[in-house]
Structures are given as C-alpha cells and as structure tokens.
mmCIF file of C-alpha atoms in Angstrom:
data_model
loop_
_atom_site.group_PDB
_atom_site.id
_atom_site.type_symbol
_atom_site.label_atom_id
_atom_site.label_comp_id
_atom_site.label_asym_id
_atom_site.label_seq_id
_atom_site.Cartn_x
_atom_site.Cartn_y
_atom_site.Cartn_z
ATOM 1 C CA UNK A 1 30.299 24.433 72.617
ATOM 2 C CA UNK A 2 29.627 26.496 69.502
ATOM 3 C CA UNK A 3 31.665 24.196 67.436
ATOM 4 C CA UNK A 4 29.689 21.312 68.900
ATOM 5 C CA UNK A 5 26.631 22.970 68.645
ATOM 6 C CA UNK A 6 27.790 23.944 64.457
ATOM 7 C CA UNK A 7 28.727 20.505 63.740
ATOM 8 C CA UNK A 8 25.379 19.260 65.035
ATOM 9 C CA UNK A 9 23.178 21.052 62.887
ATOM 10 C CA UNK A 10 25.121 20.295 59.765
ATOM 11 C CA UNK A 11 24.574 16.584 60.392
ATOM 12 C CA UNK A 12 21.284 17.061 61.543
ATOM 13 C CA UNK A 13 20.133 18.104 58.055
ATOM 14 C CA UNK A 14 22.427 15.849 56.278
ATOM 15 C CA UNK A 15 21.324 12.170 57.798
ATOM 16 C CA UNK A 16 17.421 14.293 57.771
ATOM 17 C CA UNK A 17 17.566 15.074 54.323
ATOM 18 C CA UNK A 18 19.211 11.220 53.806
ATOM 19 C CA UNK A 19 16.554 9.433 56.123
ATOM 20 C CA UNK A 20 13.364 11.215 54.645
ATOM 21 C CA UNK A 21 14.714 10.743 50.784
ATOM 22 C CA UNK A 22 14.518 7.333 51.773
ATOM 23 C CA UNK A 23 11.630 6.798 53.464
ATOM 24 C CA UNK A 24 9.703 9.210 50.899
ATOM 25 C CA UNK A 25 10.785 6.385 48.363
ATOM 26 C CA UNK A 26 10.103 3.141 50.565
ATOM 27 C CA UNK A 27 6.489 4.305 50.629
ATOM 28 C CA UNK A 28 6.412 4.889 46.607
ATOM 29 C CA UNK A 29 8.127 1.703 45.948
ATOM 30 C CA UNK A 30 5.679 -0.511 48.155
ATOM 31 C CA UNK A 31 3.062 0.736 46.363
ATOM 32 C CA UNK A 32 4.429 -1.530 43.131
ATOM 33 C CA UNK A 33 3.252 -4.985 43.566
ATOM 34 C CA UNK A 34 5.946 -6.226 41.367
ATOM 35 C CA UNK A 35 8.873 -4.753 43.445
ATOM 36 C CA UNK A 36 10.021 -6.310 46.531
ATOM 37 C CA UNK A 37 12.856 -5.334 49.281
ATOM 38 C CA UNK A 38 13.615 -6.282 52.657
ATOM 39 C CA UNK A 39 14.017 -3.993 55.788
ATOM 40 C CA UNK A 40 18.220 -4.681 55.468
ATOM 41 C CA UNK A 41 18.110 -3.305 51.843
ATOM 42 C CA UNK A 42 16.776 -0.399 52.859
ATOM 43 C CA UNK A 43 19.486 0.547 55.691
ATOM 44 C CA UNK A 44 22.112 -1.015 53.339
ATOM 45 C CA UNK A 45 21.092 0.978 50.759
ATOM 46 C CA UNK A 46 21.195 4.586 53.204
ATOM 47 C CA UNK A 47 24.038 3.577 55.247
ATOM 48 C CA UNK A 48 26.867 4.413 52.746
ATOM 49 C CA UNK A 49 25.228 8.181 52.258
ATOM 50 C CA UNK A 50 25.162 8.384 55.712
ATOM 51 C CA UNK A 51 28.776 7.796 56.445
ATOM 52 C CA UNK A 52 29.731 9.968 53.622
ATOM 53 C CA UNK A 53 27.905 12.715 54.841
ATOM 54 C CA UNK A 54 30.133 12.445 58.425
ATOM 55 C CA UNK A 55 33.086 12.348 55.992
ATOM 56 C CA UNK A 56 32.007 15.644 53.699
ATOM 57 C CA UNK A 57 31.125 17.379 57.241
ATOM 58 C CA UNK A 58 34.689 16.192 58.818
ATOM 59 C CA UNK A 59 36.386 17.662 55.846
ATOM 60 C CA UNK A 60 34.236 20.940 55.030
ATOM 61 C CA UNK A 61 34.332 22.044 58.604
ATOM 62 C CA UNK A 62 38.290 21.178 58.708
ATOM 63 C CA UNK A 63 39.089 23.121 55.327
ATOM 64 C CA UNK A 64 36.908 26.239 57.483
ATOM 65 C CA UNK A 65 38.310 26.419 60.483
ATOM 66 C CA UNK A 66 42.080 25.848 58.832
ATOM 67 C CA UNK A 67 42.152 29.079 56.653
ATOM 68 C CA UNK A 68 39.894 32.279 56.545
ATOM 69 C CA UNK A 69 39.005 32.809 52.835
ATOM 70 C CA UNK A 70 35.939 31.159 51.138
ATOM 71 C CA UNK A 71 38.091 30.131 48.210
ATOM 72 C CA UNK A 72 40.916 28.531 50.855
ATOM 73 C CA UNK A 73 38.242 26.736 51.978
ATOM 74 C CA UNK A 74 36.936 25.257 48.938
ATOM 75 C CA UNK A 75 40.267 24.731 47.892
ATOM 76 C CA UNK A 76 42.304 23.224 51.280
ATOM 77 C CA UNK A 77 38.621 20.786 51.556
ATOM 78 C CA UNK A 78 39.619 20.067 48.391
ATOM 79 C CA UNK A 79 42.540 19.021 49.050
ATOM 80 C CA UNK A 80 41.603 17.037 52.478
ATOM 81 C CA UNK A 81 38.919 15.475 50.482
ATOM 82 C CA UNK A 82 41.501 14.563 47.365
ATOM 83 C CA UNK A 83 44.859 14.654 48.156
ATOM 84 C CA UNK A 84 45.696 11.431 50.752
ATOM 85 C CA UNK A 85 43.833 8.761 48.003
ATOM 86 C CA UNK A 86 45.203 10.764 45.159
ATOM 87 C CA UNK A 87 48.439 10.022 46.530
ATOM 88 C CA UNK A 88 48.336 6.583 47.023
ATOM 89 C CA UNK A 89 46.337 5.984 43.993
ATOM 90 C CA UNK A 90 49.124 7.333 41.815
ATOM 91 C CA UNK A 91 52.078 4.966 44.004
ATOM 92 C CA UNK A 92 50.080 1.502 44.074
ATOM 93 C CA UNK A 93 49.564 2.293 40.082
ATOM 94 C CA UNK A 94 53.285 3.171 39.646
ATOM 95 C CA UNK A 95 54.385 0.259 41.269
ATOM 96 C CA UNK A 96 52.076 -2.060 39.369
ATOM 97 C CA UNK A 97 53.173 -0.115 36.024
ATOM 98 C CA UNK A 98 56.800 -0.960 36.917
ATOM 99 C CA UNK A 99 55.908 -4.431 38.362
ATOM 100 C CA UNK A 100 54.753 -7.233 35.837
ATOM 101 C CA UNK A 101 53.862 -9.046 38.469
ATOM 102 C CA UNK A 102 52.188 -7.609 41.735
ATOM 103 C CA UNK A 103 48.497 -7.707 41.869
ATOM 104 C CA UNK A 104 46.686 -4.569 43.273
ATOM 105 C CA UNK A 105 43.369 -5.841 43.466
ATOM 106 C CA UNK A 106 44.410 -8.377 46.238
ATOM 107 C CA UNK A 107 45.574 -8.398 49.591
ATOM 108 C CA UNK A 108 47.058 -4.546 51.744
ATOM 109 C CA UNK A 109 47.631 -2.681 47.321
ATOM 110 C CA UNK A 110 43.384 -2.837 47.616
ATOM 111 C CA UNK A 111 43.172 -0.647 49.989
ATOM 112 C CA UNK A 112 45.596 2.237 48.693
ATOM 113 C CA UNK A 113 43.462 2.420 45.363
ATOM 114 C CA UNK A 114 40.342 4.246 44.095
ATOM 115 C CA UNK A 115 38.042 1.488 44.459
ATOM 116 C CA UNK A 116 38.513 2.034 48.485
ATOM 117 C CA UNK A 117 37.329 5.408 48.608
ATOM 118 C CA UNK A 118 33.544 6.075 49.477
ATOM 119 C CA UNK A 119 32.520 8.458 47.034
ATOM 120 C CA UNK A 120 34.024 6.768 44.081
ATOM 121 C CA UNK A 121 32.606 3.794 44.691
ATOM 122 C CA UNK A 122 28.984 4.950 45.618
ATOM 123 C CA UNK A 123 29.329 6.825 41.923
ATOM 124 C CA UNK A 124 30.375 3.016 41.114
ATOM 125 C CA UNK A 125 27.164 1.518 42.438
ATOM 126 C CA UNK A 126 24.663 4.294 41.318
ATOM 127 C CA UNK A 127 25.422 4.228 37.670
ATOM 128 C CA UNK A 128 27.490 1.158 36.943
ATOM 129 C CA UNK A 129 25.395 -1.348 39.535
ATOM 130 C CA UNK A 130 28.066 -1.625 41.155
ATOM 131 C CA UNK A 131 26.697 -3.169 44.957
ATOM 132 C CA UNK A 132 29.844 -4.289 46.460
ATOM 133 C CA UNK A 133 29.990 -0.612 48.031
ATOM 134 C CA UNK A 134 26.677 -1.246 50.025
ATOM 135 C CA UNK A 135 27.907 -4.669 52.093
ATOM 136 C CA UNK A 136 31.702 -3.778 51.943
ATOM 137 C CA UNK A 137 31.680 -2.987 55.699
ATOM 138 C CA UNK A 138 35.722 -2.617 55.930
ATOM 139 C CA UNK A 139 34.752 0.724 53.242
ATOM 140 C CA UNK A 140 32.168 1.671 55.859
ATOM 141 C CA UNK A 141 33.819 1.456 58.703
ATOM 142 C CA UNK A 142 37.238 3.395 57.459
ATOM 143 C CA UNK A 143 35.093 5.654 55.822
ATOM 144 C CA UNK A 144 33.484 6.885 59.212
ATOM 145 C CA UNK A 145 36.729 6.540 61.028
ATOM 146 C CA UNK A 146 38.480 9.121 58.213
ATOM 147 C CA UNK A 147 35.096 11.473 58.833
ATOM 148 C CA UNK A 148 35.501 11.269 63.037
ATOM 149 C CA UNK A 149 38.763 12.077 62.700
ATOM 150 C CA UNK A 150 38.642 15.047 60.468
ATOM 151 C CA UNK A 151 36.023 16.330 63.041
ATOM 152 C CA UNK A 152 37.807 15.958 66.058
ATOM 153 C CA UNK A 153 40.838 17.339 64.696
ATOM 154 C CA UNK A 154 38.809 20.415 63.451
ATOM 155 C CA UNK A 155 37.420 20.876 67.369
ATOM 156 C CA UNK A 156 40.997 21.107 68.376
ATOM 157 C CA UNK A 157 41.949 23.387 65.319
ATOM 158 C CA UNK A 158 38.873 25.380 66.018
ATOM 159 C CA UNK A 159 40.099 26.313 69.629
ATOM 160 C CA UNK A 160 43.435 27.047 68.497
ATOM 161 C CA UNK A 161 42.416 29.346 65.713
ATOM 162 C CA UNK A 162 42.737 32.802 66.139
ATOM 163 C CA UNK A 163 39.797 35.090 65.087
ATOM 164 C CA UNK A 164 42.871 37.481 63.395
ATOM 165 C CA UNK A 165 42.895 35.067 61.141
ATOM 166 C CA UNK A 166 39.739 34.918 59.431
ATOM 167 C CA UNK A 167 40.719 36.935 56.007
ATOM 168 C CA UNK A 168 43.708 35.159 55.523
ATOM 169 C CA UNK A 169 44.217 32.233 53.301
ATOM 170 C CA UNK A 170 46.042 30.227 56.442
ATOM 171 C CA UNK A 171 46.156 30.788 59.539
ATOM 172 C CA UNK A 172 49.476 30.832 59.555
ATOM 173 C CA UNK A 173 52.917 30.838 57.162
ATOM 174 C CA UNK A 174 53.814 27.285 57.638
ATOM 175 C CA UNK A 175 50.300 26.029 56.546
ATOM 176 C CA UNK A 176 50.114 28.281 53.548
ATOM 177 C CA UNK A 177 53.373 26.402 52.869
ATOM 178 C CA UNK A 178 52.288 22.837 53.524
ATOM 179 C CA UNK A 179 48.948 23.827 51.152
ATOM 180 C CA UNK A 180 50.942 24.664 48.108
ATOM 181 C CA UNK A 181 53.364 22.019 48.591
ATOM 182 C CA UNK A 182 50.458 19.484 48.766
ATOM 183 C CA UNK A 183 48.103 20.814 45.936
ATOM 184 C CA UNK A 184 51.932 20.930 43.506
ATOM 185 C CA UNK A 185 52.443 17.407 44.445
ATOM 186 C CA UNK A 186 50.920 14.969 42.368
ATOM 187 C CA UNK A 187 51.422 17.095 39.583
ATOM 188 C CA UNK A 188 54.898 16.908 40.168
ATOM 189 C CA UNK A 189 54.190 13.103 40.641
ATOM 190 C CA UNK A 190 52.574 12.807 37.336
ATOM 191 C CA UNK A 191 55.311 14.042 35.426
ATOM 192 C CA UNK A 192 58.113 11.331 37.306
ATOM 193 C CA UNK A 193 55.355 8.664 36.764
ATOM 194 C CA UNK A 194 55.607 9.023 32.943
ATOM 195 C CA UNK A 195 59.150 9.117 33.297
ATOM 196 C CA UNK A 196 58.742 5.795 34.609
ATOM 197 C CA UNK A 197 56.101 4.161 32.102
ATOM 198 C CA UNK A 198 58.264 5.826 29.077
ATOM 199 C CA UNK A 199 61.604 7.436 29.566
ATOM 200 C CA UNK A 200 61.818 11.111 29.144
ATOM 201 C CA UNK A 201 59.656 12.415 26.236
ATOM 202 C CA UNK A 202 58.624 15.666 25.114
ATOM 203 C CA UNK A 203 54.981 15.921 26.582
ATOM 204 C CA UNK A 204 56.349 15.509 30.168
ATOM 205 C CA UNK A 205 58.152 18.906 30.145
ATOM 206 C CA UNK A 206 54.181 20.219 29.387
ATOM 207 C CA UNK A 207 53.415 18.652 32.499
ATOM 208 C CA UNK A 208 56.136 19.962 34.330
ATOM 209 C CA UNK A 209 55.002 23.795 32.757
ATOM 210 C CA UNK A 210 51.352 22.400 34.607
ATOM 211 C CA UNK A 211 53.137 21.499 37.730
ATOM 212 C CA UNK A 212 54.720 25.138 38.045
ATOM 213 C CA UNK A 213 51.500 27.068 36.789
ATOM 214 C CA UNK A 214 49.341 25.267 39.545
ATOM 215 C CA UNK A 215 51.901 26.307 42.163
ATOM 216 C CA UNK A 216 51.839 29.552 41.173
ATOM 217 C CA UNK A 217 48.165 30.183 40.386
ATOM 218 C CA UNK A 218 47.344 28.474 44.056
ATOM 219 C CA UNK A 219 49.971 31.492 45.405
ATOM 220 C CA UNK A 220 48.212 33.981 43.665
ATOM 221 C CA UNK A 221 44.579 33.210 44.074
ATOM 222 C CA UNK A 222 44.893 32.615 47.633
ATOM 223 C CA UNK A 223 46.859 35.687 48.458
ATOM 224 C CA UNK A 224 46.536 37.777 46.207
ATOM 225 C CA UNK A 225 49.855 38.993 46.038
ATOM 226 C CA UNK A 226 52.053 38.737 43.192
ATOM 227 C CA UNK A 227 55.345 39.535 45.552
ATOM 228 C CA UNK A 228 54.125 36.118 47.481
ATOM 229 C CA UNK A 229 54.198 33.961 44.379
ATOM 230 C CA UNK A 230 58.198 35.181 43.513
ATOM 231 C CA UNK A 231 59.167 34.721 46.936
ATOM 232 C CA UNK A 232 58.147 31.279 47.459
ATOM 233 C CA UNK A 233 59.334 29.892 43.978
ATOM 234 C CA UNK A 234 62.525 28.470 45.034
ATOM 235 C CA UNK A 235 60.543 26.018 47.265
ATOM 236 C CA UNK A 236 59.113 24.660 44.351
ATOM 237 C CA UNK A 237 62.237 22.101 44.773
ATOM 238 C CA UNK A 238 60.479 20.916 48.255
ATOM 239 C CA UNK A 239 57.702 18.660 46.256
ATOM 240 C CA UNK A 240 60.379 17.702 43.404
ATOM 241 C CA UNK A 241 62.355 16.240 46.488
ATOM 242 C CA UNK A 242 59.094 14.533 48.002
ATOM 243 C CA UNK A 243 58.753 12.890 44.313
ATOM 244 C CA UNK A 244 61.945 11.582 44.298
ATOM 245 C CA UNK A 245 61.427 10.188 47.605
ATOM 246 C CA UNK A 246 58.179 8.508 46.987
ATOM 247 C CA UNK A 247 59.839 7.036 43.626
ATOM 248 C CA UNK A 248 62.587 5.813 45.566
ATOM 249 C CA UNK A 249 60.128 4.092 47.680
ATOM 250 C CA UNK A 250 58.106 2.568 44.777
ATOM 251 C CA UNK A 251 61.163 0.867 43.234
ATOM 252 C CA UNK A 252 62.643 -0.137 46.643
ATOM 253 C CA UNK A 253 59.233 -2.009 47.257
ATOM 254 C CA UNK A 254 59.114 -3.716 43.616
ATOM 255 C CA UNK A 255 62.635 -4.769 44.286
ATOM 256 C CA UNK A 256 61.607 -6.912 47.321
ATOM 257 C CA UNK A 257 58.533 -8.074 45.570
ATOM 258 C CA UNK A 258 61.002 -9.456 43.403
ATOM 259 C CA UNK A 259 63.136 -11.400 45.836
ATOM 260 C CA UNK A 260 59.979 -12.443 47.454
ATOM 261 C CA UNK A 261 60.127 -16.131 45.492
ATOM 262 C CA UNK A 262 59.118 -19.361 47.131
ATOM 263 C CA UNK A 263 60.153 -23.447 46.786
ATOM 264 C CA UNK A 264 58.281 -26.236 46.175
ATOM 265 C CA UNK A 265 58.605 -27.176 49.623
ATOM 266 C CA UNK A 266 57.159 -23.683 51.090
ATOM 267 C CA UNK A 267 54.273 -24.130 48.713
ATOM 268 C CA UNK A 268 50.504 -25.534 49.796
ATOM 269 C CA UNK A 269 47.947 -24.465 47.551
ATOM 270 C CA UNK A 270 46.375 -22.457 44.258
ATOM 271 C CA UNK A 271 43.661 -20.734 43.268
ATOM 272 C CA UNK A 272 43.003 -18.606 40.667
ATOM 273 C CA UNK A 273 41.338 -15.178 40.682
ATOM 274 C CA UNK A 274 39.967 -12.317 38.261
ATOM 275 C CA UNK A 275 40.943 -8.738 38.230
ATOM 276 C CA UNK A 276 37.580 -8.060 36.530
ATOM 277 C CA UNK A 277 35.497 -8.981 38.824
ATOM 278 C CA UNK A 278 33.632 -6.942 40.654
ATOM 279 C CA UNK A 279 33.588 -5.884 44.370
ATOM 280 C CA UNK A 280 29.629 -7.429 44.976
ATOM 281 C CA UNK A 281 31.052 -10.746 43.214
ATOM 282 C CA UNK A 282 34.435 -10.840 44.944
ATOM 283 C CA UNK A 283 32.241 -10.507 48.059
ATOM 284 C CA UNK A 284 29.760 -13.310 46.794
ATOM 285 C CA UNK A 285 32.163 -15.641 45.602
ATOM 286 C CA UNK A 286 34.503 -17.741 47.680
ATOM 287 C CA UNK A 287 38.337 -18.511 47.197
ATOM 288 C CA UNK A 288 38.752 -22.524 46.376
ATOM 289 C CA UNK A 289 42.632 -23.530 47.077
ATOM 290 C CA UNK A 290 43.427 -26.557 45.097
ATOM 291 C CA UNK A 291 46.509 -28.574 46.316
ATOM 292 C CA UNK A 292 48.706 -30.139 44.082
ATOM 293 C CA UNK A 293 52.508 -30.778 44.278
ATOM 294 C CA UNK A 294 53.038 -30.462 40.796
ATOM 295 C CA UNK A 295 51.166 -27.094 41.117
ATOM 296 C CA UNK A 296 54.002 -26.178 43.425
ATOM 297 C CA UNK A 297 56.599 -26.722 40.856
ATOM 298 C CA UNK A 298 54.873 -24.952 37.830
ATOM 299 C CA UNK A 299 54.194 -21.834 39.761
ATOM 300 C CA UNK A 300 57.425 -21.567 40.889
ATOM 301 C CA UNK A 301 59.050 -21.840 37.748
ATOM 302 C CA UNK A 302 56.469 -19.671 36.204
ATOM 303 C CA UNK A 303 57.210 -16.672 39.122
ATOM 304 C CA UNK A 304 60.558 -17.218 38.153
ATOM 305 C CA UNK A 305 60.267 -17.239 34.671
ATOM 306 C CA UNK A 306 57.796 -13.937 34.567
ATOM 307 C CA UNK A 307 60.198 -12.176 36.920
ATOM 308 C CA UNK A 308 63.681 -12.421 35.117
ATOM 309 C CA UNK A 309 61.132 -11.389 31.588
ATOM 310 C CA UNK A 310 61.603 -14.857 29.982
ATOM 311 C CA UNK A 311 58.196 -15.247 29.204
ATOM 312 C CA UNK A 312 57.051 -15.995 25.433
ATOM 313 C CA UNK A 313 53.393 -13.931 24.525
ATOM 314 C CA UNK A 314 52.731 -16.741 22.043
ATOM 315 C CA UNK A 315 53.294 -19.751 24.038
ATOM 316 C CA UNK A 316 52.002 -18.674 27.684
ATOM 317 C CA UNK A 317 48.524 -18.094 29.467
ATOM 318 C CA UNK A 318 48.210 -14.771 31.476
ATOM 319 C CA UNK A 319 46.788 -15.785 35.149
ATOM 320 C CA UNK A 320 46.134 -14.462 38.463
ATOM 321 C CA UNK A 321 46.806 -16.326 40.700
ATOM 322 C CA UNK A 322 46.654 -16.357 44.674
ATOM 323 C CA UNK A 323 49.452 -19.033 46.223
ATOM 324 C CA UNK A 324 49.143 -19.864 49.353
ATOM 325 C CA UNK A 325 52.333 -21.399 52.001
ATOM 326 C CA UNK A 326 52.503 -23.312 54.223
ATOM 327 C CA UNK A 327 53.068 -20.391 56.095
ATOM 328 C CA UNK A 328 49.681 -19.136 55.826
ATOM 329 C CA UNK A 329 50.650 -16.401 54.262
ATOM 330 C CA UNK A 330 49.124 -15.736 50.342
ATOM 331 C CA UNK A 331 50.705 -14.426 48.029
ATOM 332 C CA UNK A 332 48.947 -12.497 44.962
ATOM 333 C CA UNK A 333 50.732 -12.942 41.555
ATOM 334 C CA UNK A 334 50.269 -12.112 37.811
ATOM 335 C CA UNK A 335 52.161 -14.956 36.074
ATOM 336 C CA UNK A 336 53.280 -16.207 32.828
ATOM 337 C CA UNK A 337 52.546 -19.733 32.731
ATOM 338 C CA UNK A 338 53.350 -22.086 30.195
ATOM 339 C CA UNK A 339 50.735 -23.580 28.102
ATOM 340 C CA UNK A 340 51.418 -27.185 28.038
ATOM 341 C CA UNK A 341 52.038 -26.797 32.368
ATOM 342 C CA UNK A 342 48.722 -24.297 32.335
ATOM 343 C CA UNK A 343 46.656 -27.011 30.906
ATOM 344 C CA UNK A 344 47.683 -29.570 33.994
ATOM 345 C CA UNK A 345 46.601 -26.885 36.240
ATOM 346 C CA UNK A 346 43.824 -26.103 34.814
ATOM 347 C CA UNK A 347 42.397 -29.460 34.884
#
C-alpha cells in the first residue's frame, strides 16, 4: 500500500507537470494566426514525455528501494537507467566495426542501438528536429514496457527489503557485488573493443588504469571502507571474463553473417536504402523492391566479393542494400559493387 500509494504521487506530478506545460502552450500558440496544429500533434507531441516519465519513476524508485545510501541510489539508477543500452550499444557497434558488411540500421541490430532508447532520441527530436521519436510507436511501446517493469519489480523488491538495510550501500553482499561488476563493465569492454578496431596499442593500457580506478572508486565511495576495496580486487577478473565472453559472442555472430550467402536462384528482389536517413523519413518513405534476375547475379557476386575483401575503392560504388528471397526473409547488406554492374542496377 505505501509503495502504491509513493509511486502514485510521483506520477501524479510528473504526467501534471507534463499535461499543464502543454496545455499552458496550446493556449499561447492558438493565439498566433500563422501557426496551425491538429489535436494528434498535440498528444503526439506529450506522449513520448509521458512514457519517459513512467520509465525515470520505474528506475528512480528501483535504484531506492535496492540500496540505502543517497549516493547508491543515484549511482545503481544510474546504472538501471545506463547500463542494459550501454551494453548493447557497444556489441552491435563492435560487430559492425569488425563486419564490413552487416547493416545496423536495419532489421533486429536497430533495436540494440542508441537511436532505440527514449531519452536519446527525444534529445534527437528537440534540438536536431528529429520527429521520428514522436510516431515511432514500437519506441513507445518498449519504452513503457521497460518503465512497468522496473516498477513492478521495485514493489516486489520493496517488500523484500529489510528496513536494516537502509544505511547500507546494498542490501545485501551479492548485490554490492553485481553493482561493481556492472558499473566496471563497459569500461572493461571499451578497452577489448579497441583491441578489436586496432590491435594492442599503448592508449588501451590507460583505459585499462580507468577500468580499475572506476572499480575501485565505486568500492570506496559506496562503502566507505578502504579494507572493502582490497578485499574485493581479485574479482576484478569476473568482468574481464564477461568481456571475453561477450567478444566471443560478437565474432561468433560475424562469422555466421559471413556464411549467410545466397544463389541466384534463392534471390527475388532489391532495393536500396540510406543509413543517413532519418527515423521521421524512414517512417515516411516506403521500401520499393525491384526484381531483376540479373540483379540476382550482381549482388551475389558483389556479397561475395565484399566478404572475402576483394573489393577495389577505385572501381566500386558503396551501397546499402536490402535483398529480399524468395523466402521472405530480407537481408540487410553493405556491398561493394562494381561500377560497370552498379550502373545496370541502377538504371
């Protein structure tokens, strides 16, 4: 009931403060008899805040009832907040780094990126004019999911907590663990995804120096205790192991992108697509598939050719291209074709 009753009043004031911001300026903008909107722009426009505000709640009142220290809880919300997209950010880059010819902006790699996370992409729409954010409705609707779920897991958190527990930075040893481990982690990540865009250079033992400090310094502020912080330094090997793990992954998953080929025969149609454009025109614009036999030919060769690197920079055009199968199923490729076989799909 009180946790009910808590989580109430915080989104009370939050979609209050939301709905009355906007109405406040629906009024002023009326007034201008050169401005126009429609009653959908206006809940388009306050719907994202809305569900971002169930999101900050979910992960604010998690990050409280999880440790016992205000600067555990700005630190493990934080990390709720942070940590999940951060994560797969940094692996759907990796793999497209060591990939020359998977194409994140299309298809599942979309949704594992920056671009599908709420905040970023309302800071996207506010200062860039960026609109895709305020009709993307598969953002929306994850984006609330995420927030319902952080609060129902912070009800059942809530009635497990112990009220022993409210000056400590966890509630309990393993948690303090699992905290460290996950606020070290893409640190540690960083360091083994230079590795992978450049060999082993100097500057990535600095950011293995930044890996440890942040382990340590998240030790010490939280607890206070430097006897903790030498203690628990061994299991600084726990998120080295989770990196190599997750790199493992990353080159286990480009390695089937690469035997993922196709024939002329599997082959049905083309189109070709933009990395540049933007969410709103993505949304806007729709996908023309162009069949073509010869089409079926030239891209294969051309996947071929751009995955064993036998691609010339002088004598090929750089596309993007979506192929679909007869299958059904599309797939999303950057390829290298040849000019004089671009030209005949180009035309």
């Amino acid at each position: 009931c009180v946790y009910v009753s808590f989580t109430a009043a915080v989104l009370t004031w939050a979609f209050g403060t939301i709905i009355a911001s906007t109405l406040v300026n629906t009024i002023l903008w009326s007034l201008a008899s050169s401005y126009s909107f429609s009653l959908s722009t206006i809940i388009l426009g306050m719907l994202p805040f809305l569900v971002l505000s169930v999101q900050m709640a979910g992960v604010m009142i998690l990050a409280m009832t999880v440790t016992g220290t205000k600067i555990s809880n700005f630190l493990v919300a934080i990390l709720f907040f942070l940590f999940f997209r951060a994560m797969s950010t940094f692996c759907v880059t990796a793999l497209d780094e060591v990939s020359n010819v998977i194409n994140i902006n299309y298809g599942a790699y979309k949704y594992f990126g920056l671009e599908f996370f709420l905040p970023f992409s309302l800071l996207l729409g506010i200062f860039d004019g960026e609109a895709g954010v305020f009709v993307d409705a598969k953002l929306q609707i994850y984006s609330l999911f995420v927030g319902i779920l952080f609060l129902v897991i912070g009800g059942f958190a809530y009635k497990k907590r112990r009220s022993e527990s409210a000056s400590k930075s966890a509630p309990s040893k393993l948690l303090q663990h699992v905290y460290r481990f996950a606020v070290t982690l893409p640190f540690v990540f960083m360091v083994a995804f230079f590795m992978m865009i450049d060999g082993i250079e100097g500057y990535q033992i600095i950011l293995a120096l930044v890996a440890v400090l942040v382990y340590v310094l998240y030790e010490l502020i939280t607890t206070k205790k430097l006897k903790s912080v030498v203690k628990t330094l061994p299991l600084m090997i726990i998120p080295v192991l989770v990196t190599v793990l997750m790199v493992s992954g990353i080159y286990i998953t480009r390695n089937a992108i690469y035997n993922d080929r196709f024939t002329t025969e599997e082959f049905d149609s083309f189109c070709f697509t933009s990395p540049y454009l933007s969410s709103y025109e993505s949304y806007m614009v729709e996908e023309v598939f162009v069949k073509s036999d010869r089409a079926g030919e030239i891209l294969s060769d051309a996947l071929n050719y751009s995955l064993d690197g036998g691609y010339n920079y002088q004598s090929t055009t750089y596309e993007h291209v979506l192929i679909k199968l007869k299958s059904g199923r599309i797939m999303a490729r950057n390829l290298h074709i040849p000019d004089s076989e671009y030209v005949e799909l180009d035309n």
